[in-house]
Amino acid sequence: MKPTHSLVWETTGIHDAIIDSGLKIPKNERLLLWFDEKWSPKTNTFVTLEDIMVLGGFSVLGAPVTCQVESPEDHAALDELVHVFRSRSKKASLSAWMNIFKGTQNALEHEAFLAFWLSKYLFAYVKDTVLPETFRMAILLAKGRRIALTPAILATLYQDLHFLQDAIIDVMQGVGSYVVKGVFSTMYYAQAWIWERFSNVSPTGETRLARW
């Protein structure tokens, strides 16, 4: 994808974010749980829009993630992606989705790739499943239209931080027996934020997501 579509990714402001998706950030669960205990859901302190934009390489400007397709061509592309999705018994695993399109020279290979990327790395609220909600974004991004992904990603992170914090409180009060660790948001941005600002818990002296 990169040799053919990197210019479009640059135009839409997702190039670095896509490249960073291949990074392996070692997850520090104890650090994240410590951070989450300090986080305030009322004020949404700590991680900001600027942090997500800088660390993740996303755009804060552009169409909302609830954008709609308008042209007949885009509607046809949407219909085709939805048809393929539904042909997988209304649930397409990420690996199955990739196998359908990868290397087939399908006219929608790029759109399918972007839907895969959005579903796996940014809005993974259903594990290992391509999300039809990403299809419109994928179609517009493939055409070079910028989408404001930063606010949506931050909102997803806040939601999971709140969810995780509730689980921690339940355990402390004896209501629950375990802390939910299987949140699917991009929690590694919170971890990178901690490493950026607290050198005493940072594994290196460097900064930015790629260096973590």
mmCIF file of C-alpha atoms in Angstrom, residues 12-205:
data_model
loop_
_atom_site.group_PDB
_atom_site.id
_atom_site.type_symbol
_atom_site.label_atom_id
_atom_site.label_comp_id
_atom_site.label_asym_id
_atom_site.label_seq_id
_atom_site.Cartn_x
_atom_site.Cartn_y
_atom_site.Cartn_z
ATOM 1 C CA THR A 12 -5.135 13.336 4.458
ATOM 2 C CA GLY A 13 -2.761 13.520 7.427
ATOM 3 C CA ILE A 14 -2.689 9.801 8.244
ATOM 4 C CA HIS A 15 0.694 8.786 6.811
ATOM 5 C CA ASP A 16 2.616 8.748 10.096
ATOM 6 C CA ALA A 17 -0.320 7.180 11.929
ATOM 7 C CA ILE A 18 -0.436 4.270 9.476
ATOM 8 C CA ILE A 19 3.324 3.750 9.655
ATOM 9 C CA ASP A 20 3.236 3.870 13.474
ATOM 10 C CA SER A 21 0.539 1.187 13.506
ATOM 11 C CA GLY A 22 3.228 -1.376 12.764
ATOM 12 C CA LEU A 23 5.132 -0.522 15.932
ATOM 13 C CA LYS A 24 5.203 -2.920 18.867
ATOM 14 C CA ILE A 25 4.735 -0.871 22.027
ATOM 15 C CA PRO A 26 5.445 -3.023 25.113
ATOM 16 C CA LYS A 27 2.336 -2.780 27.292
ATOM 17 C CA ASN A 28 2.913 -1.847 30.905
ATOM 18 C CA GLU A 29 -0.354 -2.777 32.627
ATOM 19 C CA ARG A 30 0.743 -1.697 36.099
ATOM 20 C CA LEU A 31 1.698 1.736 34.801
ATOM 21 C CA LEU A 32 -1.631 2.144 32.997
ATOM 22 C CA LEU A 33 -3.615 1.091 36.061
ATOM 23 C CA TRP A 34 -1.657 3.566 38.205
ATOM 24 C CA PHE A 35 -2.333 6.316 35.688
ATOM 25 C CA ASP A 36 -6.009 5.480 35.432
ATOM 26 C CA GLU A 37 -6.458 5.746 39.186
ATOM 27 C CA LYS A 38 -5.211 9.360 38.966
ATOM 28 C CA TRP A 39 -7.258 10.304 35.897
ATOM 29 C CA SER A 40 -10.367 12.446 36.418
ATOM 30 C CA PRO A 41 -13.376 11.593 34.196
ATOM 31 C CA LYS A 42 -15.021 14.869 35.249
ATOM 32 C CA THR A 43 -12.267 17.100 33.928
ATOM 33 C CA ASN A 44 -10.620 14.711 31.416
ATOM 34 C CA THR A 45 -7.233 15.772 32.711
ATOM 35 C CA PHE A 46 -3.855 14.722 31.305
ATOM 36 C CA VAL A 47 -4.078 13.563 27.674
ATOM 37 C CA THR A 48 -5.263 16.308 25.293
ATOM 38 C CA LEU A 49 -6.122 16.735 21.627
ATOM 39 C CA GLU A 50 -2.633 18.076 21.027
ATOM 40 C CA ASP A 51 -1.083 14.998 22.630
ATOM 41 C CA ILE A 52 -3.023 12.629 20.365
ATOM 42 C CA MET A 53 -2.221 14.759 17.329
ATOM 43 C CA VAL A 54 1.521 14.854 18.087
ATOM 44 C CA LEU A 55 1.968 11.309 19.408
ATOM 45 C CA GLY A 56 -0.320 9.610 16.906
ATOM 46 C CA GLY A 57 0.206 11.742 13.837
ATOM 47 C CA PHE A 58 -3.514 12.347 13.292
ATOM 48 C CA SER A 59 -5.350 15.357 11.947
ATOM 49 C CA VAL A 60 -7.429 17.583 14.193
ATOM 50 C CA LEU A 61 -9.005 19.256 11.159
ATOM 51 C CA GLY A 62 -11.296 17.956 8.457
ATOM 52 C CA ALA A 63 -14.654 16.245 8.100
ATOM 53 C CA PRO A 64 -16.162 14.569 11.195
ATOM 54 C CA VAL A 65 -15.949 10.798 11.587
ATOM 55 C CA THR A 66 -19.715 10.734 11.028
ATOM 56 C CA CYS A 67 -19.147 11.982 7.465
ATOM 57 C CA GLN A 68 -21.393 10.797 4.640
ATOM 58 C CA VAL A 69 -20.554 9.887 1.051
ATOM 59 C CA GLU A 70 -22.304 11.925 -1.625
ATOM 60 C CA SER A 71 -21.293 11.030 -5.173
ATOM 61 C CA PRO A 72 -22.812 8.044 -7.038
ATOM 62 C CA GLU A 73 -19.300 6.599 -7.329
ATOM 63 C CA ASP A 74 -18.796 6.732 -3.576
ATOM 64 C CA HIS A 75 -22.214 5.223 -2.919
ATOM 65 C CA ALA A 76 -21.353 2.358 -5.282
ATOM 66 C CA ALA A 77 -18.094 1.778 -3.393
ATOM 67 C CA LEU A 78 -19.972 1.793 -0.095
ATOM 68 C CA ASP A 79 -22.537 -0.691 -1.406
ATOM 69 C CA GLU A 80 -19.747 -3.030 -2.535
ATOM 70 C CA LEU A 81 -17.927 -2.925 0.799
ATOM 71 C CA VAL A 82 -21.165 -3.539 2.674
ATOM 72 C CA HIS A 83 -21.998 -6.435 0.327
ATOM 73 C CA VAL A 84 -18.634 -8.085 0.986
ATOM 74 C CA PHE A 85 -19.054 -7.550 4.724
ATOM 75 C CA ARG A 86 -22.519 -9.098 4.765
ATOM 76 C CA SER A 87 -21.352 -12.033 2.699
ATOM 77 C CA ARG A 88 -19.193 -12.986 5.683
ATOM 78 C CA SER A 89 -22.314 -13.784 7.765
ATOM 79 C CA LYS A 90 -22.500 -10.183 9.004
ATOM 80 C CA LYS A 91 -19.145 -10.462 10.729
ATOM 81 C CA ALA A 92 -15.891 -10.219 8.839
ATOM 82 C CA SER A 93 -12.787 -11.053 10.834
ATOM 83 C CA LEU A 94 -9.807 -8.827 10.104
ATOM 84 C CA SER A 95 -7.809 -11.695 8.634
ATOM 85 C CA ALA A 96 -10.685 -12.805 6.394
ATOM 86 C CA TRP A 97 -11.240 -9.232 5.226
ATOM 87 C CA MET A 98 -7.566 -8.838 4.395
ATOM 88 C CA ASN A 99 -7.509 -12.115 2.456
ATOM 89 C CA ILE A 100 -10.456 -11.014 0.314
ATOM 90 C CA PHE A 101 -8.757 -7.871 -0.944
ATOM 91 C CA LYS A 102 -4.994 -8.172 -0.456
ATOM 92 C CA GLY A 103 -3.060 -8.458 -3.705
ATOM 93 C CA THR A 104 -6.182 -8.966 -5.819
ATOM 94 C CA GLN A 105 -5.936 -5.664 -7.725
ATOM 95 C CA ASN A 106 -9.516 -5.040 -6.652
ATOM 96 C CA ALA A 107 -10.587 -1.474 -7.386
ATOM 97 C CA LEU A 108 -11.497 -1.067 -3.707
ATOM 98 C CA GLU A 109 -8.318 -2.583 -2.268
ATOM 99 C CA HIS A 110 -7.186 0.758 -0.854
ATOM 100 C CA GLU A 111 -10.577 1.510 0.710
ATOM 101 C CA ALA A 112 -10.679 -2.006 2.175
ATOM 102 C CA PHE A 113 -7.191 -1.531 3.621
ATOM 103 C CA LEU A 114 -8.171 1.756 5.261
ATOM 104 C CA ALA A 115 -11.306 0.153 6.727
ATOM 105 C CA PHE A 116 -9.066 -2.623 8.103
ATOM 106 C CA TRP A 117 -6.676 -0.049 9.582
ATOM 107 C CA LEU A 118 -9.418 2.069 11.143
ATOM 108 C CA SER A 119 -11.126 -1.008 12.590
ATOM 109 C CA LYS A 120 -8.020 -2.619 14.041
ATOM 110 C CA TYR A 121 -5.958 0.304 15.287
ATOM 111 C CA LEU A 122 -8.300 3.227 15.970
ATOM 112 C CA PHE A 123 -11.867 2.145 16.679
ATOM 113 C CA ALA A 124 -11.501 -1.456 17.802
ATOM 114 C CA TYR A 125 -14.545 -1.595 20.054
ATOM 115 C CA VAL A 126 -15.319 -5.059 18.656
ATOM 116 C CA LYS A 127 -12.278 -7.314 18.778
ATOM 117 C CA ASP A 128 -10.841 -8.704 15.533
ATOM 118 C CA THR A 129 -13.707 -7.490 13.353
ATOM 119 C CA VAL A 130 -13.838 -5.022 10.490
ATOM 120 C CA LEU A 131 -16.421 -2.373 11.319
ATOM 121 C CA PRO A 132 -18.875 -1.208 8.633
ATOM 122 C CA GLU A 133 -18.998 2.134 10.449
ATOM 123 C CA THR A 134 -15.507 2.798 9.069
ATOM 124 C CA PHE A 135 -16.434 2.313 5.405
ATOM 125 C CA ARG A 136 -17.504 5.912 4.717
ATOM 126 C CA MET A 137 -14.335 7.260 6.323
ATOM 127 C CA ALA A 138 -12.223 4.803 4.342
ATOM 128 C CA ILE A 139 -13.822 5.827 1.038
ATOM 129 C CA LEU A 140 -13.281 9.537 1.660
ATOM 130 C CA LEU A 141 -9.726 9.082 2.960
ATOM 131 C CA ALA A 142 -8.869 7.043 -0.138
ATOM 132 C CA LYS A 143 -9.992 9.995 -2.260
ATOM 133 C CA GLY A 144 -7.701 12.356 -0.357
ATOM 134 C CA ARG A 145 -10.245 13.980 1.934
ATOM 135 C CA ARG A 146 -8.978 14.902 5.369
ATOM 136 C CA ILE A 147 -10.976 13.646 8.381
ATOM 137 C CA ALA A 148 -10.653 14.913 11.950
ATOM 138 C CA LEU A 149 -9.676 11.636 13.589
ATOM 139 C CA THR A 150 -8.007 13.166 16.650
ATOM 140 C CA PRO A 151 -11.190 14.127 18.579
ATOM 141 C CA ALA A 152 -12.784 10.721 17.978
ATOM 142 C CA ILE A 153 -9.679 8.826 19.082
ATOM 143 C CA LEU A 154 -9.357 10.945 22.226
ATOM 144 C CA ALA A 155 -13.053 10.395 23.020
ATOM 145 C CA THR A 156 -12.562 6.632 22.641
ATOM 146 C CA LEU A 157 -9.538 6.771 24.948
ATOM 147 C CA TYR A 158 -11.490 8.753 27.550
ATOM 148 C CA GLN A 159 -14.341 6.255 27.354
ATOM 149 C CA ASP A 160 -12.059 3.304 28.011
ATOM 150 C CA LEU A 161 -10.197 5.129 30.787
ATOM 151 C CA HIS A 162 -13.550 5.743 32.465
ATOM 152 C CA PHE A 163 -14.576 2.121 31.934
ATOM 153 C CA LEU A 164 -11.288 0.867 33.384
ATOM 154 C CA GLN A 165 -11.494 3.230 36.336
ATOM 155 C CA ASP A 166 -14.992 2.002 37.214
ATOM 156 C CA ALA A 167 -13.639 -1.555 37.222
ATOM 157 C CA ILE A 168 -10.783 -0.537 39.539
ATOM 158 C CA ILE A 169 -13.207 1.140 41.973
ATOM 159 C CA ASP A 170 -15.439 -1.948 41.983
ATOM 160 C CA VAL A 171 -12.469 -4.128 42.932
ATOM 161 C CA MET A 172 -11.380 -1.728 45.685
ATOM 162 C CA GLN A 173 -14.931 -1.700 47.110
ATOM 163 C CA GLY A 174 -15.224 -5.471 46.927
ATOM 164 C CA VAL A 175 -17.979 -5.338 44.312
ATOM 165 C CA GLY A 176 -15.885 -6.862 41.537
ATOM 166 C CA SER A 177 -13.217 -9.526 41.592
ATOM 167 C CA TYR A 178 -10.975 -8.375 38.735
ATOM 168 C CA VAL A 179 -9.945 -5.330 36.731
ATOM 169 C CA VAL A 180 -10.958 -5.323 33.102
ATOM 170 C CA LYS A 181 -7.823 -5.140 31.007
ATOM 171 C CA GLY A 182 -9.293 -6.018 27.632
ATOM 172 C CA VAL A 183 -10.182 -2.490 26.566
ATOM 173 C CA PHE A 184 -9.674 -2.098 22.832
ATOM 174 C CA SER A 185 -8.870 1.605 22.470
ATOM 175 C CA THR A 186 -5.437 2.943 21.607
ATOM 176 C CA MET A 187 -4.349 2.839 25.250
ATOM 177 C CA TYR A 188 -0.694 2.908 24.234
ATOM 178 C CA TYR A 189 -1.106 6.632 23.572
ATOM 179 C CA ALA A 190 -1.818 7.090 27.270
ATOM 180 C CA GLN A 191 1.230 4.998 28.076
ATOM 181 C CA ALA A 192 3.403 7.009 25.680
ATOM 182 C CA TRP A 193 2.052 10.200 27.260
ATOM 183 C CA ILE A 194 3.209 8.982 30.687
ATOM 184 C CA TRP A 195 6.651 8.071 29.373
ATOM 185 C CA GLU A 196 6.962 11.460 27.688
ATOM 186 C CA ARG A 197 6.296 13.396 30.881
ATOM 187 C CA PHE A 198 7.605 11.242 33.714
ATOM 188 C CA SER A 199 11.226 10.408 33.033
ATOM 189 C CA ASN A 200 11.513 8.341 36.219
ATOM 190 C CA VAL A 201 9.187 5.680 34.752
ATOM 191 C CA SER A 202 10.351 6.053 31.174
ATOM 192 C CA PRO A 203 12.280 3.105 29.677
ATOM 193 C CA THR A 204 14.456 5.444 27.597
ATOM 194 C CA GLY A 205 15.411 9.092 27.411
#
